[in-house]
Coordinates of C-alpha atoms in Angstrom, one line a residue:
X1 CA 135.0 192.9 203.4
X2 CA 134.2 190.1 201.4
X3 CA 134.8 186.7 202.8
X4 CA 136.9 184.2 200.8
X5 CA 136.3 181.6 199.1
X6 CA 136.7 178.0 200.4
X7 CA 137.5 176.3 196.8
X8 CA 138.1 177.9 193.5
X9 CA 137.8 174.9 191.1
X10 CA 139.8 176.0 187.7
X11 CA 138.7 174.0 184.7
X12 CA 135.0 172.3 184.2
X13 CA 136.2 169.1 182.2
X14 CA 134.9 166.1 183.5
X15 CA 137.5 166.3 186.7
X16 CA 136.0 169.7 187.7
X17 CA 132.7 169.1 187.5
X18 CA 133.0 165.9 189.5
X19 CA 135.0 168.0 192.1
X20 CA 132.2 170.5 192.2
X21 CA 129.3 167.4 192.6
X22 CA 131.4 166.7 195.5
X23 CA 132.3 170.0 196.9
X24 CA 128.2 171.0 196.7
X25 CA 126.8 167.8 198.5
X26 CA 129.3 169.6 201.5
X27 CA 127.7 172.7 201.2
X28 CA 131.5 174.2 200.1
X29 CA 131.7 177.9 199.2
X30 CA 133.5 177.6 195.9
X31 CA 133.0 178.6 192.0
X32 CA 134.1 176.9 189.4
X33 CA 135.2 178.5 185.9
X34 CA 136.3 177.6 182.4
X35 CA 138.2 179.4 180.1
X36 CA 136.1 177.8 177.1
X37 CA 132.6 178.9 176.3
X38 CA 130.9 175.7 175.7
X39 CA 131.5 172.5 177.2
X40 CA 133.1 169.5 175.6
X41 CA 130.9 168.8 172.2
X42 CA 133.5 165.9 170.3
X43 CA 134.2 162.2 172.4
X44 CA 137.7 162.7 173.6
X45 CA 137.5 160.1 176.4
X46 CA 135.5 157.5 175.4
X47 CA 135.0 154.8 178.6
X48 CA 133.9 154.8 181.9
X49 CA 135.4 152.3 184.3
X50 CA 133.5 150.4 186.6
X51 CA 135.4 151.8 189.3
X52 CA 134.2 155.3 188.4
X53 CA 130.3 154.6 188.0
X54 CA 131.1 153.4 191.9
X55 CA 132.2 156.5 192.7
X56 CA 129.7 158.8 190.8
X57 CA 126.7 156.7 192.0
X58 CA 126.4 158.9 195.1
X59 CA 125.1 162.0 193.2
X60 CA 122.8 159.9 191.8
X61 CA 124.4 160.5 188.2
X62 CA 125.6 156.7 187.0
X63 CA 122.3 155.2 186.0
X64 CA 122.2 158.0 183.0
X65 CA 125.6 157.7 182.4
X66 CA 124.7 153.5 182.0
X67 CA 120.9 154.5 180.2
X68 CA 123.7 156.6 177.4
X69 CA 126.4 154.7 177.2
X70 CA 127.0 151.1 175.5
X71 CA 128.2 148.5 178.4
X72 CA 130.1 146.6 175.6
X73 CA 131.5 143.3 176.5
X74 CA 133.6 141.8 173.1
X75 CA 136.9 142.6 171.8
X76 CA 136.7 141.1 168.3
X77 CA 140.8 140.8 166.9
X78 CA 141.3 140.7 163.4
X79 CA 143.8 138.4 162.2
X80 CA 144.7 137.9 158.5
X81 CA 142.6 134.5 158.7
X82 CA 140.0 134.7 161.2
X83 CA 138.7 137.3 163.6
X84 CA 139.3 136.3 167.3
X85 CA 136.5 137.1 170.0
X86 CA 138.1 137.8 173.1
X87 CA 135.7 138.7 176.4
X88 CA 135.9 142.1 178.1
X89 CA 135.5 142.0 182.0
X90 CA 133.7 138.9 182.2
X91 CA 135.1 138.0 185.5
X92 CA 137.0 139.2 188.4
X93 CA 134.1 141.9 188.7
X94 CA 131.5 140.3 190.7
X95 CA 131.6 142.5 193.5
X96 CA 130.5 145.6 191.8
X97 CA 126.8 146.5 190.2
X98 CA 128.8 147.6 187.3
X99 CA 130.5 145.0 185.1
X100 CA 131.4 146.2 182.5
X101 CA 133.4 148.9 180.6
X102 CA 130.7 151.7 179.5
X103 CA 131.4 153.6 176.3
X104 CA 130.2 156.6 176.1
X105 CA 131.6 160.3 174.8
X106 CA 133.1 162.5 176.8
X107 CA 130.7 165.2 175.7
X108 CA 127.6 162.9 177.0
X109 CA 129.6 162.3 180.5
X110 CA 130.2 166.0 180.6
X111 CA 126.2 166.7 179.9
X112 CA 125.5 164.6 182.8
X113 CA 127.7 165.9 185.3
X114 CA 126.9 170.0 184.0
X115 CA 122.9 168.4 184.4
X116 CA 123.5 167.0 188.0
X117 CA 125.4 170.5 188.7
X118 CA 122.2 172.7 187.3
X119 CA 120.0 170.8 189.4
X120 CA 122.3 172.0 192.2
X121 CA 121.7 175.5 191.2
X122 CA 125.4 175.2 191.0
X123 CA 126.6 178.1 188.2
X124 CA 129.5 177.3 185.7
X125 CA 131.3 180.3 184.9
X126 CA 132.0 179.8 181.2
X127 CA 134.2 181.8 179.0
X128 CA 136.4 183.1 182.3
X129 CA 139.8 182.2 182.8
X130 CA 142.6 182.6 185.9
X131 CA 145.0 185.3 184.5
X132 CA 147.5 185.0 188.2
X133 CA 147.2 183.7 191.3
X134 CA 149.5 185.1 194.5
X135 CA 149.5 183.8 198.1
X136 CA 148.9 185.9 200.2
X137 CA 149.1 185.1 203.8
X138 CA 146.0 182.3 204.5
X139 CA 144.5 182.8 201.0
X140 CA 145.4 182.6 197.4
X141 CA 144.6 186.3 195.0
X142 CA 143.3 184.9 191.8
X143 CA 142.8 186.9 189.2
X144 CA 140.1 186.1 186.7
X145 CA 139.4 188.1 182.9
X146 CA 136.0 187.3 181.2
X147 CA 135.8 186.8 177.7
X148 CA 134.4 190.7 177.4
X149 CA 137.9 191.3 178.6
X150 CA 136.6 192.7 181.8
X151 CA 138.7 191.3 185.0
X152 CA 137.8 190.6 189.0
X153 CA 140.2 189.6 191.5
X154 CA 139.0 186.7 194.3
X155 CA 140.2 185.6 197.4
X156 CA 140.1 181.6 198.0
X157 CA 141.9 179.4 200.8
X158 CA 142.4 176.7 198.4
X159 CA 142.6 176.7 194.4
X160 CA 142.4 173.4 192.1
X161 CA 143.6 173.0 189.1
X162 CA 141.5 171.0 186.9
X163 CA 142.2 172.9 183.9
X164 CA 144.1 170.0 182.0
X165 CA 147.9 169.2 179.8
X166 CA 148.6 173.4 179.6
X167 CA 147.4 173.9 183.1
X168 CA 147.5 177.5 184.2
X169 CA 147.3 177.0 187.5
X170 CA 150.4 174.1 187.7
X171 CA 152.0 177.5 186.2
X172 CA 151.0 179.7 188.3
X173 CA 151.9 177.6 191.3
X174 CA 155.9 176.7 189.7
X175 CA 155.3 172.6 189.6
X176 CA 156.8 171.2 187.1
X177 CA 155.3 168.6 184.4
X178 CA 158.2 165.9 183.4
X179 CA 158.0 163.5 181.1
X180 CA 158.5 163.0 177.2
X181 CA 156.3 163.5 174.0
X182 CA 155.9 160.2 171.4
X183 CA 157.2 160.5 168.1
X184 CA 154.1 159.0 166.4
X185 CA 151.2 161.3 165.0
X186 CA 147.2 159.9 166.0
X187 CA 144.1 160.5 164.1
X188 CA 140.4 160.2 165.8
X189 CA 137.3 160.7 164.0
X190 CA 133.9 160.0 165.0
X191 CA 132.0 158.9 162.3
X192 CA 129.8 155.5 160.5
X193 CA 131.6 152.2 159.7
X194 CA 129.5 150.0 157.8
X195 CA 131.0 146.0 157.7
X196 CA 131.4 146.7 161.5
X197 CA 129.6 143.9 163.8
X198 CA 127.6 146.4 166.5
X199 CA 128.7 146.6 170.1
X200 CA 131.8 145.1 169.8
X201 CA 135.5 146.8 170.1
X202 CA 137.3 145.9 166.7
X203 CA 141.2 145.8 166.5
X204 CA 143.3 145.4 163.7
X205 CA 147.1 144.8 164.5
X206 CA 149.6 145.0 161.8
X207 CA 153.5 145.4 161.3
X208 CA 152.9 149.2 161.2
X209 CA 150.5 150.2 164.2
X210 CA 146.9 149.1 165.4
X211 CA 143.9 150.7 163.7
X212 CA 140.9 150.2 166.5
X213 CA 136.7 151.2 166.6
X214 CA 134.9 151.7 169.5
X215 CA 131.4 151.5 169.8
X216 CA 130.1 155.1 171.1
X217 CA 126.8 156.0 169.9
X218 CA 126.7 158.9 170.2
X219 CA 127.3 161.6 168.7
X220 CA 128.6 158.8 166.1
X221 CA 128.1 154.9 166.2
X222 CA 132.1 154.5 166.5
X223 CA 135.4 156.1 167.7
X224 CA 138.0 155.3 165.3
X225 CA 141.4 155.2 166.5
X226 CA 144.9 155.3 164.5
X227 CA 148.3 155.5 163.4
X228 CA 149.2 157.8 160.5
X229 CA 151.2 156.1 157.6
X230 CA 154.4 155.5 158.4
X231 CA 157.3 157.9 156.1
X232 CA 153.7 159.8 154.7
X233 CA 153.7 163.1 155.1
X234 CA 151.1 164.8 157.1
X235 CA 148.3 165.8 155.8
X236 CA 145.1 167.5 156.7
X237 CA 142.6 164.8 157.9
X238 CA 140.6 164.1 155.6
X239 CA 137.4 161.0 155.4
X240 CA 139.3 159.9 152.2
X241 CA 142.6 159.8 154.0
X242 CA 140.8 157.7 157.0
X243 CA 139.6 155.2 154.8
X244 CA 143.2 154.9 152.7
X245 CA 144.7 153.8 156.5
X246 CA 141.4 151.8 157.3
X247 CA 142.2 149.9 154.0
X248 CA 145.7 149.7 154.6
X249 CA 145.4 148.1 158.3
X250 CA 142.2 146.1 157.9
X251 CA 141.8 142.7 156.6
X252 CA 137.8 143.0 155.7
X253 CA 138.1 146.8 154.8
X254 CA 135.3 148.9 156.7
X255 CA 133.7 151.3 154.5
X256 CA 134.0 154.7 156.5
X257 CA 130.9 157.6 156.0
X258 CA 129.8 160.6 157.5
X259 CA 131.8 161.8 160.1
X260 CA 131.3 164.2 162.6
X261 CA 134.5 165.0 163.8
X262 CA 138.3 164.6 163.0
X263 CA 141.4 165.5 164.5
X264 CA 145.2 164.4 164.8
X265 CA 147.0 164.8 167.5
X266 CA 150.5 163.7 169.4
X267 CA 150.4 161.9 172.9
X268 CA 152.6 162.7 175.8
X269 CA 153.4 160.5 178.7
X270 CA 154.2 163.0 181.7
X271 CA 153.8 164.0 185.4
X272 CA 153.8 167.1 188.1
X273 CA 156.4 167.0 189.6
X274 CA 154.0 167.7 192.9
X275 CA 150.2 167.3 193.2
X276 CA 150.1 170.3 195.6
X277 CA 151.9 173.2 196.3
X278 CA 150.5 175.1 199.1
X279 CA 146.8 176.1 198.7
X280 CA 147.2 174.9 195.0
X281 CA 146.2 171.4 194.2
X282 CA 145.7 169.7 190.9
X283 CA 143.7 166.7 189.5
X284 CA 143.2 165.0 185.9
X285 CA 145.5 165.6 183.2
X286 CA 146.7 169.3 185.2
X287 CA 148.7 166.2 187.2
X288 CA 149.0 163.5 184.8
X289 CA 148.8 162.8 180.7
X290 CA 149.7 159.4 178.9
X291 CA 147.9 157.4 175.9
X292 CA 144.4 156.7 175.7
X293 CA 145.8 153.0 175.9
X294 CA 142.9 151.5 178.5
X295 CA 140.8 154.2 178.8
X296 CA 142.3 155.4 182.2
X297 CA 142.7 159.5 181.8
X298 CA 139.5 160.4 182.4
X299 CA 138.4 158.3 185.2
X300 CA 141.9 158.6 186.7
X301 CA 141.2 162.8 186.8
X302 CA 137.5 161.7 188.2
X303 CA 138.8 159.8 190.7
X304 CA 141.7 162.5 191.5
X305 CA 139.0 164.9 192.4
X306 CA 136.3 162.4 194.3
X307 CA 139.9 161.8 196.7
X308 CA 140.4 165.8 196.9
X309 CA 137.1 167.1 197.3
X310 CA 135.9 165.7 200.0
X311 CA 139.3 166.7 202.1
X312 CA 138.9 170.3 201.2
X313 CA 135.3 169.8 202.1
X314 CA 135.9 168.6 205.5
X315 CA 139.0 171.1 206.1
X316 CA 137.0 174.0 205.1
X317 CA 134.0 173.6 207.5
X318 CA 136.6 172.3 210.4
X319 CA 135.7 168.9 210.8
X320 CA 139.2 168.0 210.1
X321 CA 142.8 169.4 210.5
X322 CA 145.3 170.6 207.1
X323 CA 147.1 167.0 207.6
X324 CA 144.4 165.3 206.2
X325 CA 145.2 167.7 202.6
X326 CA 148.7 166.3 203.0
X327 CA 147.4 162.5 202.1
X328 CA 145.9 163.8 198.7
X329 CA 149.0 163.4 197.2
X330 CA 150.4 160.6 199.2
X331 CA 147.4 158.1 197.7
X332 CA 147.1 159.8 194.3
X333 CA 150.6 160.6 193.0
X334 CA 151.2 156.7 192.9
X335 CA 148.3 156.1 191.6
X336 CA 149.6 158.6 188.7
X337 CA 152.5 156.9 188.1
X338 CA 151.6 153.5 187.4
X339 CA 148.7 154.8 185.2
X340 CA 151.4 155.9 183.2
X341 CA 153.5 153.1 183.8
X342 CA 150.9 150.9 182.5
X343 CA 149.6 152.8 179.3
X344 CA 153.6 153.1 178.1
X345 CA 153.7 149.6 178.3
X346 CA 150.6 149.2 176.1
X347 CA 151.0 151.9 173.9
X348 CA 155.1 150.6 172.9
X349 CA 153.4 147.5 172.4
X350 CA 150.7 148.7 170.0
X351 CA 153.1 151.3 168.1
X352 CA 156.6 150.3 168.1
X353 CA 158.5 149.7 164.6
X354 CA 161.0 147.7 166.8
X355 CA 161.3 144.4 164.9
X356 CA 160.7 142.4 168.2
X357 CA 157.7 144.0 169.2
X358 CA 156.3 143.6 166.3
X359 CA 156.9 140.4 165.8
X360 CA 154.9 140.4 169.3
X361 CA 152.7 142.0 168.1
X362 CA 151.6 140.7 165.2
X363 CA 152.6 137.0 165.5
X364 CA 152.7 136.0 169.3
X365 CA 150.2 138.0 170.7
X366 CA 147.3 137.3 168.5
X367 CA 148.2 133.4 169.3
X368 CA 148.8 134.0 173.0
X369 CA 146.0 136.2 173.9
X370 CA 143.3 134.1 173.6
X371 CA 144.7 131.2 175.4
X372 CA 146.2 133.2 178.1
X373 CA 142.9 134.9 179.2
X374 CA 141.2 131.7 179.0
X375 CA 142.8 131.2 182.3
X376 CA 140.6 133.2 185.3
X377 CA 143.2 134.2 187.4
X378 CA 144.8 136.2 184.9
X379 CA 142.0 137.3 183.6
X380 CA 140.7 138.4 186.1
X381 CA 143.6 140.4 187.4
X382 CA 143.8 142.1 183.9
X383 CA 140.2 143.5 184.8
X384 CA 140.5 144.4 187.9
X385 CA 144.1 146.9 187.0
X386 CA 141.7 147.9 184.3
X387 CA 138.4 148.7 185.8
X388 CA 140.7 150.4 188.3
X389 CA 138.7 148.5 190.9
X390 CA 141.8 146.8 191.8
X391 CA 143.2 150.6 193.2
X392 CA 143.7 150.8 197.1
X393 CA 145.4 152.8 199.9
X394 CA 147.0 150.8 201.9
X395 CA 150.4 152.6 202.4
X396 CA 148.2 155.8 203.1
X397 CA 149.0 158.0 206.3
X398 CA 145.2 158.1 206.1
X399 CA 145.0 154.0 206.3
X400 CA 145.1 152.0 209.9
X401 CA 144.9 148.5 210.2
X402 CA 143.7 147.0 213.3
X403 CA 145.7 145.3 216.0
X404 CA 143.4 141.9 214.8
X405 CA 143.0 142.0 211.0
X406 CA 140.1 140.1 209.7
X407 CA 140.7 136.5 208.3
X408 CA 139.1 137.4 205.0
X409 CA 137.0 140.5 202.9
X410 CA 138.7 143.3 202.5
X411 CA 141.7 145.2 204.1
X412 CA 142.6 148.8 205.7
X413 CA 142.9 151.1 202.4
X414 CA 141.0 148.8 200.0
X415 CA 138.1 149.9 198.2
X416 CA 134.5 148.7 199.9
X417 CA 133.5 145.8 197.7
X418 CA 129.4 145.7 196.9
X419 CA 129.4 142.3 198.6
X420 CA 126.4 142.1 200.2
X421 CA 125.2 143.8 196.7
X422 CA 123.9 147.4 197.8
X423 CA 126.1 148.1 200.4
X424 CA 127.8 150.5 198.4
X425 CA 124.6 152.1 198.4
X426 CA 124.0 152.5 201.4
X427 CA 126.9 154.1 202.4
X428 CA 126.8 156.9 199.5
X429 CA 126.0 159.6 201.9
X430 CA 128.4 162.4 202.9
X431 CA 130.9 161.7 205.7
X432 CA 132.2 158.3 207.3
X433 CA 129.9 155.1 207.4
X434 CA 130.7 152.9 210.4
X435 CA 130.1 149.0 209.4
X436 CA 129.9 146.5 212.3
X437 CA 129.5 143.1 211.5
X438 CA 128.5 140.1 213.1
X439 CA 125.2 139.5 215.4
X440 CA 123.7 142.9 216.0
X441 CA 122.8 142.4 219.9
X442 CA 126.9 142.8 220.2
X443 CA 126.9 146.4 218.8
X444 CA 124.4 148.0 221.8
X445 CA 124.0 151.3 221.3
X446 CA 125.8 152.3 224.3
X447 CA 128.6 150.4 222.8
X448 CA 129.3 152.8 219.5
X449 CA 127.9 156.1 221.9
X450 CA 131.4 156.7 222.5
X451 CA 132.6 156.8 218.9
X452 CA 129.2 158.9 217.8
X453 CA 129.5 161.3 220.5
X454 CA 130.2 165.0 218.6
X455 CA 130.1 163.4 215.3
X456 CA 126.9 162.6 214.5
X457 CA 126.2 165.1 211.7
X458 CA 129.2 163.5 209.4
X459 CA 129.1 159.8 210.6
X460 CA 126.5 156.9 210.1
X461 CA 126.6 153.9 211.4
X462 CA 125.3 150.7 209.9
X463 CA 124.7 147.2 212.0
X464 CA 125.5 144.9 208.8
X465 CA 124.9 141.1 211.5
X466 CA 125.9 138.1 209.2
X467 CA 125.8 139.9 205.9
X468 CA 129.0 141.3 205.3
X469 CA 132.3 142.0 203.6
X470 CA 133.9 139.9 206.7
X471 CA 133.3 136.6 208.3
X472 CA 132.0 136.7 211.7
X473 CA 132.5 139.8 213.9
X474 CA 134.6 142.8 212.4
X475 CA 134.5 146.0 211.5
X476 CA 135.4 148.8 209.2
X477 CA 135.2 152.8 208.4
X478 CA 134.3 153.9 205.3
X479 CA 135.4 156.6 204.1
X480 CA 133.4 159.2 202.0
X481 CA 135.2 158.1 198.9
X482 CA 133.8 154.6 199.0
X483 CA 138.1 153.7 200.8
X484 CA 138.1 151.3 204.0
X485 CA 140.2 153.9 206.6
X486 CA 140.3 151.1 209.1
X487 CA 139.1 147.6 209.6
X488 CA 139.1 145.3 212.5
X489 CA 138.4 142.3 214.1
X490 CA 136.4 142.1 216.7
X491 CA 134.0 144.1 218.9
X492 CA 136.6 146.1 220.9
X493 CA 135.9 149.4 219.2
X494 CA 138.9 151.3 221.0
X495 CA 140.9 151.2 218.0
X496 CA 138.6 152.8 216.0
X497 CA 137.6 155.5 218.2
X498 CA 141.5 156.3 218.5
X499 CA 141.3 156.8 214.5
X500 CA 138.0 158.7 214.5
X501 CA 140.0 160.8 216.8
X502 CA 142.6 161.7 214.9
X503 CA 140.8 162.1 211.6
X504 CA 137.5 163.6 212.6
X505 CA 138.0 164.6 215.8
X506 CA 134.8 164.5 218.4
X507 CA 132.9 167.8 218.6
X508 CA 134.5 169.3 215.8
X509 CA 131.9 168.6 213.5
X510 CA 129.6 171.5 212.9

């Protein structure tokens, strides 16, 4: 009898594929399939977040996502007078070794992670989709049909759904996806823009809607981003009908050419009801859609499956118990919701016909902006929600603070800064990282034999001295998505035993 599965991953967008980088650095059994034939070959997300190049840096991925991508820094606003240069993360991000919003195409982020996978001899089962999934007893039936129309039923203990809005799996599994659909129709088109200053994010902000460019690349030098007409019919999209909005919304009137691809679409702002339901788990937009407003869906869905993956990883090979599953939703789910919280508030903002907003929106904001980010601390907390560096666990089950917390640096549940730069590096591996801080002849080694004993092969430890995220002597656990489980003061390392303990419990480590 075949054995099952650990971890059938269901979709091989950018959340899937990051699942799988994560799943394979474990050694997981698990196969991961996708009901299309080809991966992803237009720029539906557009932006990588800083927080995201963190977390992909560990499969050694992020420096050609960077070598692809455009680290833009300029928001130019265009204004019926002058053009407004506003800065794009300039501060509030030095403790990361990425800076900077990256543009680049979905299709080039999904070429990268597919490349990292190959590498891994890791096989992406294209053209094969899950037809049914049933429970039964500790595994989950799923039943998969090939585009050939030829079928095979799998056993796995666990099943993610990565597989996106019409997610088959959510389905399958009875969760329900709340939430509402905009009124207002979208085009995209990737195409040329000449009048366009390079490497610069252009917004135009009218009465009727906001007509933006992004700087890609690649496959085209810009993203162009709309509102249709208001009262116009819909039409097919056409270049011709592009540039008729472009000259409608723009004050210097772009001259639009060659594009390689078009769409229009409608945006939805909703939620699963559940991010799990048994051995069913979802991640990405499966759990969660809203507008592109911030470029957060993608690297939200990334981050969804860097949080999950290496749960099921340590749960399949019995290094930890099913309660550590049950925080997956508990730090993700809110996460969710103020994602969508956030990109509602921006997108009525941007699109409302409301005469107040747009009086906002075309008269106050354009004044206001400038002046109000001139001021650091509010700049800088705008960056930080946006770079999604400013994300943390606290209330987590998974999250213990210690009976002393530190005086300064970071808390239980936040993410590990880079402060000394390169520590994030060095504790990229697989598993926990131990960080004790303060003069290194205090941490002996017969000190921390206690909290290595039987867990050696999935936790490091790393004698920081004076160079450190804390003042004087402290410590922390990170955990192996980049999150601080517990941090303490002090060299009494009973407190952190007790959590190793619970979480990755001493000889049951493979």
């Amino acid at each position: 009898m075949t054995a099952p599965l650990d971890v059938l991953v269901v979709g091989a967008g950018p959340t899937g594929l990051a699942l799988a980088a994560q799943l394979r650095s474990y050694g997981t059994a698990f196969r991961i399939l996708d009901r299309s034939l080809d991966r992803a070959r237009e720029s539906r997300a557009l932006a990588i977040q800083p927080r995201t190049l963190e977390a992909l840096a560990g499969f050694g991925v992020t420096g050609e996502l960077v070598a692809r991508g455009n680290p833009a820094m300029q928001l130019r606003m265009h204004l019926p007078r002058r053009v407004v240069q506003l800065p794009l993360f300039d501060i509030g991000l030095d403790d990361t070794a990425y800076p900077f919003l990256l543009f680049l195409s979905q299709a080039e982020t999904e070429s990268v992670l597919a490349g990292h996978l190959a590498r891994q001899r890791v096989v992406i089962e294209r053209g094969t989709e899950l037809v049914r999934l049933e429970r039964k007893g500790l595994v989950v039936t799923c039943r998969l049909r090939r585009g050939d129309g030829t079928e095979e039923t799998v056993d796995a203990r666990y099943v993610v759904g990565c597989d996106g809005a019409h997610s088959t799996v959510r389905s399958q599994a009875d969760i329900g996806f709340e939430g509402y659909a905009y009124p207002q129709t979208f085009l995209l088109a990737d195409l040329e823009a000449d009048g366009l200053e390079p490497g610069a994010v252009h917004m135009y902000m009218t009465g009727s809607g906001v007509l933006l460019f992004f700087p890609l690349g690649s496959p085209a030098t810009w993203r162009m981003l709309t509102m249709g007409l208001p009262g116009a019919p819909e039409r097919e999209v056409t270049l011709p009908l592009l540039q008729e909005i472009t000259d409608r919304y723009s004050t210097d009137r772009p001259v639009l050419r060659d594009p390689v691809w078009m769409t229009d679409f409608r945006l939805h702002n909703r939620g699963a009801a559940h991010y799990r339901s048994g051995p069913c788990f979802l991640a990405g937009d499966a759990a969660h859609i809203h507008s592109p407003a911030g470029a957060q869906g993608m690297n939200t869905g990334i981050q969804d499956a860097l949080n999950l993956g290496w749960k099921l990883a340590l749960v399949c090979r019995g290094a930890a118990s099913e309660e550590l599953l049950e925080t997956y939703e508990a730090e993700r789910a809110p996460v969710g919701r103020s994602v969508r919280r956030f990109t509602n508030r921006a997108f009525v903002l941007g699109t409302s016909r409301d005469p107040l907003i747009r009086f906002a929106r075309t008269r106050l904001a354009p004044r206001l902006a400038p002046t109000a980010l001139r001021a650091k601390g509010t700049r800088g907390r705008v960056f930080r929600t946006v770079s999604e560096l400013g994300i943390h666990y606290r209330p987590s089950p998974a999250t213990t603070a210690g009976s002393r917390a530190p005086v300064r640096g970071p808390r239980a549940g936040d993410r590990l800064p880079d402060m000394p730069r390169g520590l994030q590096a060095r504790t990229a591996g697989t598993g926990y990282h131990v960080l004790l801080a303060g003069p290194t002849r205090i941490w002996s080694d017969e000190r921390i034999a206690a909290v290595l004993n039987g867990r050696t092969d999935l936790l490091a430890v790393h004698r920081l001295g004076e160079e450190s995220p804390w003042p004087g002597v402290a410590q922390g656990l990170v955990r192996p998505d980049g999150y601080l489980g517990y941090v303490a003061r002090g060299a009494d390392l009973t407190g952190l035993r007790a959590y190793l303990d619970h979480w990755l419990p001493a000889g049951a480590c493979p």
